[in-house]
CSV table of C-alpha atoms in Angstrom, one decimal:
chain,number,residue,atom,x,y,z
A,26,UNK,CA,156.0,57.4,-6.8
A,27,UNK,CA,158.0,60.1,-4.7
A,28,UNK,CA,158.1,63.4,-6.9
A,29,UNK,CA,161.7,63.8,-6.1
A,30,UNK,CA,165.1,62.6,-4.2
A,31,UNK,CA,165.7,63.9,-0.7
A,32,UNK,CA,168.0,67.2,-1.0
A,33,UNK,CA,171.4,68.1,0.6
A,34,UNK,CA,169.5,70.9,3.0
A,35,UNK,CA,167.0,68.3,3.9
A,36,UNK,CA,169.7,65.7,5.0
A,37,UNK,CA,171.4,68.7,7.0
A,38,UNK,CA,168.6,69.8,9.0
A,39,UNK,CA,168.5,65.9,10.2
A,40,UNK,CA,171.9,66.2,11.0
A,41,UNK,CA,170.9,69.2,13.1
A,42,UNK,CA,168.3,67.1,15.5
A,43,UNK,CA,169.9,66.4,18.8
A,44,UNK,CA,167.6,63.8,20.2
A,45,UNK,CA,168.3,59.9,18.7
A,46,UNK,CA,165.2,59.2,19.7
A,47,UNK,CA,162.2,61.4,21.2
A,48,UNK,CA,160.0,58.5,22.8
A,49,UNK,CA,159.2,55.2,21.8
A,50,UNK,CA,161.0,54.1,18.8
A,51,UNK,CA,158.1,54.2,16.4
A,52,UNK,CA,156.6,56.0,13.2
A,53,UNK,CA,155.0,58.7,15.4
A,54,UNK,CA,158.2,60.2,17.1
A,55,UNK,CA,158.5,64.0,16.4
A,56,UNK,CA,162.4,65.5,16.4
A,57,UNK,CA,163.7,62.2,16.4
A,58,UNK,CA,167.2,61.8,14.3
A,59,UNK,CA,166.2,58.2,13.8
A,60,UNK,CA,162.9,58.7,12.9
A,61,UNK,CA,163.2,61.6,10.5
A,62,UNK,CA,166.3,59.8,8.9
A,63,UNK,CA,164.5,56.2,8.5
A,64,UNK,CA,161.8,58.7,6.7
A,65,UNK,CA,158.6,58.6,8.6
A,66,UNK,CA,159.3,62.3,9.7
A,67,UNK,CA,159.1,65.3,7.3
A,68,UNK,CA,163.1,66.4,6.6
A,69,UNK,CA,162.3,70.1,6.6
A,70,UNK,CA,160.3,69.8,10.2
A,71,UNK,CA,161.0,66.4,12.0
A,72,UNK,CA,157.4,66.1,12.6
A,73,UNK,CA,156.0,62.7,12.3
A,74,UNK,CA,154.1,62.5,8.9
A,75,UNK,CA,153.5,59.0,7.9
A,76,UNK,CA,151.5,60.1,4.8
A,77,UNK,CA,154.6,61.1,2.8
A,78,UNK,CA,158.3,59.4,2.6
A,79,UNK,CA,161.3,61.2,3.4
A,80,UNK,CA,165.0,60.6,3.2
A,81,UNK,CA,165.6,56.9,3.4
A,82,UNK,CA,161.9,55.5,2.6
A,83,UNK,CA,161.8,58.2,-0.4
A,84,UNK,CA,165.1,56.9,-2.3
A,85,UNK,CA,163.3,53.1,-2.1
A,86,UNK,CA,160.2,54.8,-3.5
A,87,UNK,CA,161.8,56.9,-6.1
A,88,UNK,CA,163.6,53.9,-7.0
A,89,UNK,CA,160.2,51.6,-8.0
A,90,UNK,CA,160.2,47.8,-8.9
A,91,UNK,CA,161.7,45.7,-6.0
A,92,UNK,CA,163.7,48.8,-4.5
A,93,UNK,CA,160.2,50.1,-3.4
A,94,UNK,CA,159.2,46.4,-1.6
A,95,UNK,CA,160.1,45.7,1.7
A,96,UNK,CA,160.2,41.8,1.4
A,97,UNK,CA,162.5,41.8,-1.5
A,98,UNK,CA,164.6,45.4,-2.0
A,99,UNK,CA,167.7,43.6,-0.2
A,100,UNK,CA,168.0,41.9,-3.7
A,101,UNK,CA,168.2,45.1,-5.9
A,102,UNK,CA,172.0,45.7,-6.3
A,103,UNK,CA,171.3,49.2,-5.4
A,104,UNK,CA,170.0,48.4,-1.9
A,105,UNK,CA,173.7,48.0,-0.2
A,106,UNK,CA,174.8,51.4,-2.0
A,107,UNK,CA,172.0,52.9,-0.6
A,108,UNK,CA,172.0,51.6,2.9
A,109,UNK,CA,175.8,52.6,3.1
A,110,UNK,CA,174.9,56.2,2.1
A,111,UNK,CA,172.1,56.2,5.0
A,112,UNK,CA,174.5,54.8,7.5
A,113,UNK,CA,177.1,57.4,6.5
A,114,UNK,CA,175.0,59.7,7.6
A,115,UNK,CA,174.4,58.3,10.8
A,116,UNK,CA,177.7,58.1,11.2
A,117,UNK,CA,177.9,62.1,10.6
A,118,UNK,CA,175.5,62.4,13.1
A,119,UNK,CA,177.6,60.5,15.7
A,120,UNK,CA,180.7,62.5,15.1
A,121,UNK,CA,178.6,65.6,15.0
A,122,UNK,CA,176.6,65.0,18.7
A,123,UNK,CA,179.0,62.2,20.2
A,124,UNK,CA,175.9,60.7,22.0
A,125,UNK,CA,176.2,58.3,25.2
A,126,UNK,CA,174.9,54.9,25.0
A,127,UNK,CA,172.3,55.4,27.2
A,128,UNK,CA,170.7,57.7,24.6
A,129,UNK,CA,169.8,54.4,22.8
A,130,UNK,CA,166.7,53.2,23.9
A,131,UNK,CA,166.7,50.3,26.4
A,132,UNK,CA,163.0,49.6,26.6
A,133,UNK,CA,159.7,50.4,24.6
A,134,UNK,CA,161.2,49.9,21.3
A,135,UNK,CA,159.8,47.3,18.7
A,136,UNK,CA,160.7,43.6,19.1
A,137,UNK,CA,164.5,43.3,18.5
A,138,UNK,CA,165.4,47.1,18.7
A,139,UNK,CA,165.9,47.8,22.4
A,140,UNK,CA,169.6,48.5,23.0
A,141,UNK,CA,170.2,45.0,24.5
A,142,UNK,CA,168.6,42.9,21.9
A,143,UNK,CA,170.5,40.6,19.6
A,144,UNK,CA,170.6,41.7,16.1
A,145,UNK,CA,169.1,38.2,14.5
A,146,UNK,CA,169.6,36.3,12.6
A,147,UNK,CA,173.1,37.5,12.3
A,148,UNK,CA,175.6,35.3,13.6
A,149,UNK,CA,177.8,35.6,15.7
A,150,UNK,CA,175.1,37.8,17.9
A,151,UNK,CA,175.7,41.2,18.8
A,152,UNK,CA,173.7,43.5,20.7
A,153,UNK,CA,172.2,46.7,18.9
A,154,UNK,CA,174.0,49.0,21.5
A,155,UNK,CA,177.3,47.4,20.4
A,156,UNK,CA,176.9,49.3,17.0
A,157,UNK,CA,175.9,52.6,18.4
A,158,UNK,CA,179.5,53.8,18.0
A,159,UNK,CA,181.7,55.5,15.3
A,160,UNK,CA,182.6,53.5,12.7
A,161,UNK,CA,186.3,53.7,13.3
A,162,UNK,CA,185.7,51.7,16.4
A,163,UNK,CA,184.1,49.2,14.6
A,164,UNK,CA,187.0,49.0,12.5
A,165,UNK,CA,186.2,50.8,9.0
A,166,UNK,CA,185.6,54.3,7.9
A,167,UNK,CA,184.0,56.4,5.0
A,168,UNK,CA,186.1,57.9,2.4
A,169,UNK,CA,184.5,61.2,2.2
A,170,UNK,CA,184.4,61.6,5.9
A,171,UNK,CA,188.1,60.5,6.7
A,172,UNK,CA,189.6,63.4,8.8
A,173,UNK,CA,193.2,64.8,8.3
A,174,UNK,CA,195.5,62.3,9.5
A,175,UNK,CA,196.6,63.0,13.5
A,176,UNK,CA,200.0,62.2,14.9
A,177,UNK,CA,200.4,59.1,16.9
A,178,UNK,CA,200.9,61.1,19.9
A,179,UNK,CA,197.6,63.0,19.3
A,180,UNK,CA,196.2,59.5,18.6
A,181,UNK,CA,197.1,58.4,21.9
A,182,UNK,CA,195.5,61.2,23.6
A,183,UNK,CA,192.1,61.6,21.9
A,184,UNK,CA,190.4,58.5,24.3
A,185,UNK,CA,191.5,59.7,27.5
A,186,UNK,CA,190.8,63.5,26.4
A,187,UNK,CA,187.1,62.2,25.6
A,188,UNK,CA,186.8,60.8,29.3
A,189,UNK,CA,188.4,63.5,30.9
A,190,UNK,CA,185.7,65.7,28.7
A,191,UNK,CA,182.8,63.5,30.4
A,192,UNK,CA,184.1,63.8,34.1
A,193,UNK,CA,185.7,67.4,34.0
A,194,UNK,CA,183.4,68.6,36.6
A,195,UNK,CA,184.2,65.6,39.1
A,196,UNK,CA,187.7,66.7,37.9
A,197,UNK,CA,187.4,70.3,39.3
A,198,UNK,CA,185.7,69.3,42.1
A,199,UNK,CA,188.3,67.1,43.1
A,200,UNK,CA,191.2,69.5,42.7
A,201,UNK,CA,189.3,72.2,44.7
A,202,UNK,CA,189.2,70.0,47.6
A,203,UNK,CA,192.3,69.0,47.5
A,204,UNK,CA,193.7,72.4,47.5
A,205,UNK,CA,191.6,73.1,50.4
A,206,UNK,CA,192.7,69.8,52.1
A,207,UNK,CA,196.2,70.7,51.2
A,208,UNK,CA,196.3,74.3,52.7
A,209,UNK,CA,194.5,73.1,56.3
A,210,UNK,CA,197.2,70.5,56.7
A,211,UNK,CA,200.2,73.2,55.4
A,212,UNK,CA,198.6,75.5,58.4
A,213,UNK,CA,198.4,72.9,61.1
A,214,UNK,CA,202.1,71.9,60.5
A,215,UNK,CA,203.5,75.5,60.5
A,216,UNK,CA,201.3,76.5,63.5
A,217,UNK,CA,203.0,73.0,65.3
A,218,UNK,CA,206.2,73.9,64.4
A,219,UNK,CA,205.8,78.0,65.5
A,220,UNK,CA,204.4,76.4,69.2
A,221,UNK,CA,207.4,74.0,69.4
A,222,UNK,CA,210.1,76.8,68.6
A,223,UNK,CA,208.2,78.9,71.5
A,224,UNK,CA,208.3,76.2,73.8
A,225,UNK,CA,212.2,75.3,73.5
A,226,UNK,CA,212.8,78.7,73.7
A,227,UNK,CA,210.9,79.3,77.1
A,228,UNK,CA,212.8,76.3,79.1
A,229,UNK,CA,216.5,77.0,78.6
A,230,UNK,CA,218.2,76.0,81.8
A,231,UNK,CA,219.0,78.9,84.2
A,232,UNK,CA,222.4,77.2,85.7
A,233,UNK,CA,225.8,77.0,83.0
A,234,UNK,CA,226.8,72.7,83.1
A,235,UNK,CA,230.1,72.6,85.0
A,236,UNK,CA,232.4,72.0,82.1
A,237,UNK,CA,231.3,75.1,80.4
A,238,UNK,CA,232.8,77.1,83.7
A,239,UNK,CA,236.0,77.1,82.2
A,240,UNK,CA,235.1,79.0,79.4
A,241,UNK,CA,233.6,81.8,81.6
A,242,UNK,CA,235.5,84.8,81.6
A,243,UNK,CA,234.9,88.7,82.5
A,244,UNK,CA,237.7,89.9,80.6
A,245,UNK,CA,237.2,92.1,77.8
A,246,UNK,CA,237.5,91.5,74.7
A,247,UNK,CA,239.1,94.7,73.8
């Protein structure tokens, strides 16, 4: 039996890990948030240690009885409460680190655990990668994780701001290139106009049109 339950400090350390997966999705992964939360890595160092159980696994063993048996633990009433809390830790990690979908392994995971694998035997079928997102995008939230309500305009802007954050470098580059092109075109237009004005002054007629002779006078205006 595990001598103690996981501490809040160990949970916080787990949440501080930036890598969802550091290699193959197995029990030997080091510095992996997934492996540390699952309980196969030390919750204080994130180094794999399958000789002891931490975080998720620790609670199963601590509760003993049916909870300590993989085959029958889902039948224990505490199972749902325990896994709901574990899921909320995963939710905190998602909100804190905002990982891209590509972070979830597409290959080399155990059978059925790759990103594009279906979660069987659940119906309808969903791929693992479809759940690698904040709970609010799936239609639910955790009461103790709820953030202060935002006004509708802010909520409308959030998805677009997030997209802009991901492509800001391209936006800056496009703005710089656009500015250079605009400056060059403006310079060319001004140069052409200046040249046309100079040309028109050089080709003024030397003789006055016949109808203008009637208006010509040598008389002084004084």
